[in-house]
Short mmCIF file of C-alpha atoms in Angstrom, two decimals:
data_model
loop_
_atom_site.label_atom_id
_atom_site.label_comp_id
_atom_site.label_asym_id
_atom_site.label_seq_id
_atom_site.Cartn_x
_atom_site.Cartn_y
_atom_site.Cartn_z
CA UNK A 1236 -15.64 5.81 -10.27
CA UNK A 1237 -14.79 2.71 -8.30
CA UNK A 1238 -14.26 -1.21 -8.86
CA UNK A 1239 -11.24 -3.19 -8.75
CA UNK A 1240 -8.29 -2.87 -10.42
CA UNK A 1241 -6.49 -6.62 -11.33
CA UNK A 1242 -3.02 -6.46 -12.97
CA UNK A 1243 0.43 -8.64 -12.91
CA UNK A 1244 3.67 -7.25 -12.57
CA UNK A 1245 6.42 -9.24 -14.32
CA UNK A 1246 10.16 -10.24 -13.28
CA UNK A 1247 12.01 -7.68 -12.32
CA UNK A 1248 9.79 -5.33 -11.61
CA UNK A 1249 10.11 -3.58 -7.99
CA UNK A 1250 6.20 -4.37 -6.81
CA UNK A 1251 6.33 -0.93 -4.55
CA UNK A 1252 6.92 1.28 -7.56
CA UNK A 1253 4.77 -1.22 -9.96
CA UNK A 1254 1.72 -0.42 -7.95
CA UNK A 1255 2.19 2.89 -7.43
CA UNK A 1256 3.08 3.25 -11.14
CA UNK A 1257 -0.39 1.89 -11.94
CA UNK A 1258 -1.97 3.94 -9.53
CA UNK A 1259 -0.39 7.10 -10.95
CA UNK A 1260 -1.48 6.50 -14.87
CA UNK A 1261 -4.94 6.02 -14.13
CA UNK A 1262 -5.35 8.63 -11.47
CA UNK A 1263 -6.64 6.58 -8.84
CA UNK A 1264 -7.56 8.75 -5.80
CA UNK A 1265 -8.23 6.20 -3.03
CA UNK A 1266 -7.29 2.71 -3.40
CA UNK A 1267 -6.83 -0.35 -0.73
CA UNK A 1268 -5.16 -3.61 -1.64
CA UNK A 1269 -7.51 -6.69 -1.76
CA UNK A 1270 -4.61 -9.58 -2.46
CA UNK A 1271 -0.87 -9.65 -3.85
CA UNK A 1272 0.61 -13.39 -4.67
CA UNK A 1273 3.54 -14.15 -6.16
CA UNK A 1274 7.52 -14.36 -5.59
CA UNK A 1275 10.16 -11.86 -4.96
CA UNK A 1276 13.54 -12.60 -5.75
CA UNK A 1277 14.85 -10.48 -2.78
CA UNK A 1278 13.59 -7.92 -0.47
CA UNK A 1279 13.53 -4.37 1.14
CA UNK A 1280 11.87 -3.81 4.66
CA UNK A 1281 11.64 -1.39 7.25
CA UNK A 1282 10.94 -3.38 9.76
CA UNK A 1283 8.78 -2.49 13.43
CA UNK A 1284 9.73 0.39 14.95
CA UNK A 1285 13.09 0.76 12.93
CA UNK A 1286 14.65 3.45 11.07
CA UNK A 1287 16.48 1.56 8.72
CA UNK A 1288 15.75 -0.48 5.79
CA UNK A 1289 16.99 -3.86 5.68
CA UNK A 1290 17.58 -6.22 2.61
CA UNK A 1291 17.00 -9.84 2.69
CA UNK A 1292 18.00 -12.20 -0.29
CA UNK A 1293 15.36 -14.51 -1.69
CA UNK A 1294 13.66 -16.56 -3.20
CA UNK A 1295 10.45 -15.51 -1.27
CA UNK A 1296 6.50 -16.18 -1.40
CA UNK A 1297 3.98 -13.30 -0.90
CA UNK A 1298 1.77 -14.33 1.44
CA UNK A 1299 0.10 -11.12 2.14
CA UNK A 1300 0.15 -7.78 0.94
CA UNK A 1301 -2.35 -4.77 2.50
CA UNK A 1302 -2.26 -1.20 2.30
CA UNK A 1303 -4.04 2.14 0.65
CA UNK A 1304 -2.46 4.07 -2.13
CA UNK A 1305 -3.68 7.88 -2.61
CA UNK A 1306 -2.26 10.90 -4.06
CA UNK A 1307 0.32 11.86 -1.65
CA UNK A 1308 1.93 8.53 -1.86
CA UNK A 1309 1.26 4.36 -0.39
CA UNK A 1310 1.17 2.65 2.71
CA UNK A 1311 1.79 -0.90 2.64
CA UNK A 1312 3.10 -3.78 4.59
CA UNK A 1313 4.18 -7.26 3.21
CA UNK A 1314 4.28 -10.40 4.55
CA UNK A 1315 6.79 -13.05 3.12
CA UNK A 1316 7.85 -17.01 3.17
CA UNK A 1317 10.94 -18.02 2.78
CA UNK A 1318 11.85 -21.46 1.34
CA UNK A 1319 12.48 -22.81 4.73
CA UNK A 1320 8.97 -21.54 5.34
CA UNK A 1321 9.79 -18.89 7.89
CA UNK A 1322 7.94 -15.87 7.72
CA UNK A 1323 9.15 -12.30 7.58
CA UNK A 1324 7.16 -8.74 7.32
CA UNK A 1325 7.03 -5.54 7.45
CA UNK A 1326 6.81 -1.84 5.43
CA UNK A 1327 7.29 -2.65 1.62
CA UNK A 1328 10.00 0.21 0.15
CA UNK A 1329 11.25 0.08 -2.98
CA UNK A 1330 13.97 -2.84 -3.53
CA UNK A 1331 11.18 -5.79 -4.12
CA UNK A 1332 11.83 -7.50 -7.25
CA UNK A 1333 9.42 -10.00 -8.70
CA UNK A 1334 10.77 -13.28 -9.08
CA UNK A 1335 8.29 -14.52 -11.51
CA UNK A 1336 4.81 -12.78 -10.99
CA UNK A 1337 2.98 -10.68 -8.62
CA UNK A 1338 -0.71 -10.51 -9.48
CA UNK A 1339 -2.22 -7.74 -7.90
CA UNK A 1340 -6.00 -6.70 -7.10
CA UNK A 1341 -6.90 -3.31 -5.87
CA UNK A 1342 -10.34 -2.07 -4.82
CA UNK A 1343 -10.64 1.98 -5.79
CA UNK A 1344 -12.78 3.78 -3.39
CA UNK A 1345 -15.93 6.10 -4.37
CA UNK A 1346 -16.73 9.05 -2.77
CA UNK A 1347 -13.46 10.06 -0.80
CA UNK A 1348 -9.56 10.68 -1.91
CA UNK A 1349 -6.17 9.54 0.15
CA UNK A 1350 -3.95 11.82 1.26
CA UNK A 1351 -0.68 11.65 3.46
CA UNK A 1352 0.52 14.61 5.77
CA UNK A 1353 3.09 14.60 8.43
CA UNK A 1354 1.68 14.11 11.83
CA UNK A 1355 3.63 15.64 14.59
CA UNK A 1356 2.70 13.01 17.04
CA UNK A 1357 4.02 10.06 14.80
CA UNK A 1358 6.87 12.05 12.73
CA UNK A 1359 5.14 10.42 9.37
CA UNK A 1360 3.27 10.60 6.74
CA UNK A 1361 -0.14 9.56 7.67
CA UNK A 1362 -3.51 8.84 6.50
CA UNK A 1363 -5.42 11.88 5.57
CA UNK A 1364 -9.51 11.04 4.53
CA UNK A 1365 -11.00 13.58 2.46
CA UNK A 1366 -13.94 13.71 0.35
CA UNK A 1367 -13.57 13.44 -3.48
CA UNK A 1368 -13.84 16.73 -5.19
CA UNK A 1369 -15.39 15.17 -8.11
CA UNK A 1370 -18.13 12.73 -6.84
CA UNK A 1371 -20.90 12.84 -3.90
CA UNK A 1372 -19.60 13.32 -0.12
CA UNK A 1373 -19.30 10.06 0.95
CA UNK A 1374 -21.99 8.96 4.00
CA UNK A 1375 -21.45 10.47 7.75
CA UNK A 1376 -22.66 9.14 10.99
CA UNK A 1377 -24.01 12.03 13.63
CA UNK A 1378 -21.10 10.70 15.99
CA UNK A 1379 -17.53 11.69 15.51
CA UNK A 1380 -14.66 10.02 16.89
CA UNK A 1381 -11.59 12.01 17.80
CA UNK A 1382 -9.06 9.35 17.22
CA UNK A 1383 -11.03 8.16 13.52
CA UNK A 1384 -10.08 10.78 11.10
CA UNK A 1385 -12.34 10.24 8.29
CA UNK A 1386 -15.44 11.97 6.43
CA UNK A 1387 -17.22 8.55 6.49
CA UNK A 1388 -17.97 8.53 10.24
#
């Protein structure tokens, strides 16, 4: 199956585990996120290239929210105003609360499931592309690139 998926998480909510949560019950095997608005009372980064988490103290405006959500876990980065209007982004982790909404719309993917395995080149998690085991292969072009690791080329 595949559509979109439009929900709202409410205050207090942490929006990283809210969308995976929603994910989870309704066994969604490759998702992407089309828009996230809303307000977060504070936030939880890891910023570019940094180990560490950092926590910033709201109120904030999402401005942007993209990623892809699969079985082995979510990818996501956030974007964020603050009420100065400076901007701030980064890797969403858990530690997002909603201030008063987030209204979320996900697209679910046919043909092909996410999955995340360690790369050694990276040291993460990354995107794996596989097709899904319970609906057609998804399309393939006659050239492959290296570098795109995906059953839809």
């Amino acid at each position: 199956m595949s559509g979109y998926h439009a929900f709202r998480l409410t205050p207090g909510t942490d929006l990283r585990e809210g969308i995976e949560r929603y994910c989870r019950e309704r066994d969604l095997a490759a998702v992407a996120v089309v828009t996230c608005v809303g307000s977060l009372t504070a936030a939880k980064l890891r910023l570019a290239d940094a180990e560490a988490h950092e926590r910033f103290e709201g109120p904030f405006e999402i401005v942007s929210l993209t990623g892809t959500m699969g079985a082995g876990g979510g990818h996501f980065h956030i974007a964020l105003a603050s009420a100065e209007g400076r901007t701030l982004g980064g890797h969403l982790v858990p530690g997002c609360r909603v201030h008063t909404t987030a209204e979320v719309v996900l697209q679910e993917l046919a043909g092909i499931r996410f999955d995340r395995r360690r790369d050694p080149a990276t040291g993460y998690a990354e995107l794996v592309v596989e097709p899904a085991e319970d609906g057609p292969a998804p399309a393939r072009s006659e050239e492959h690139t290296p570098e795109l690791q995906s059953p839809c080329n």
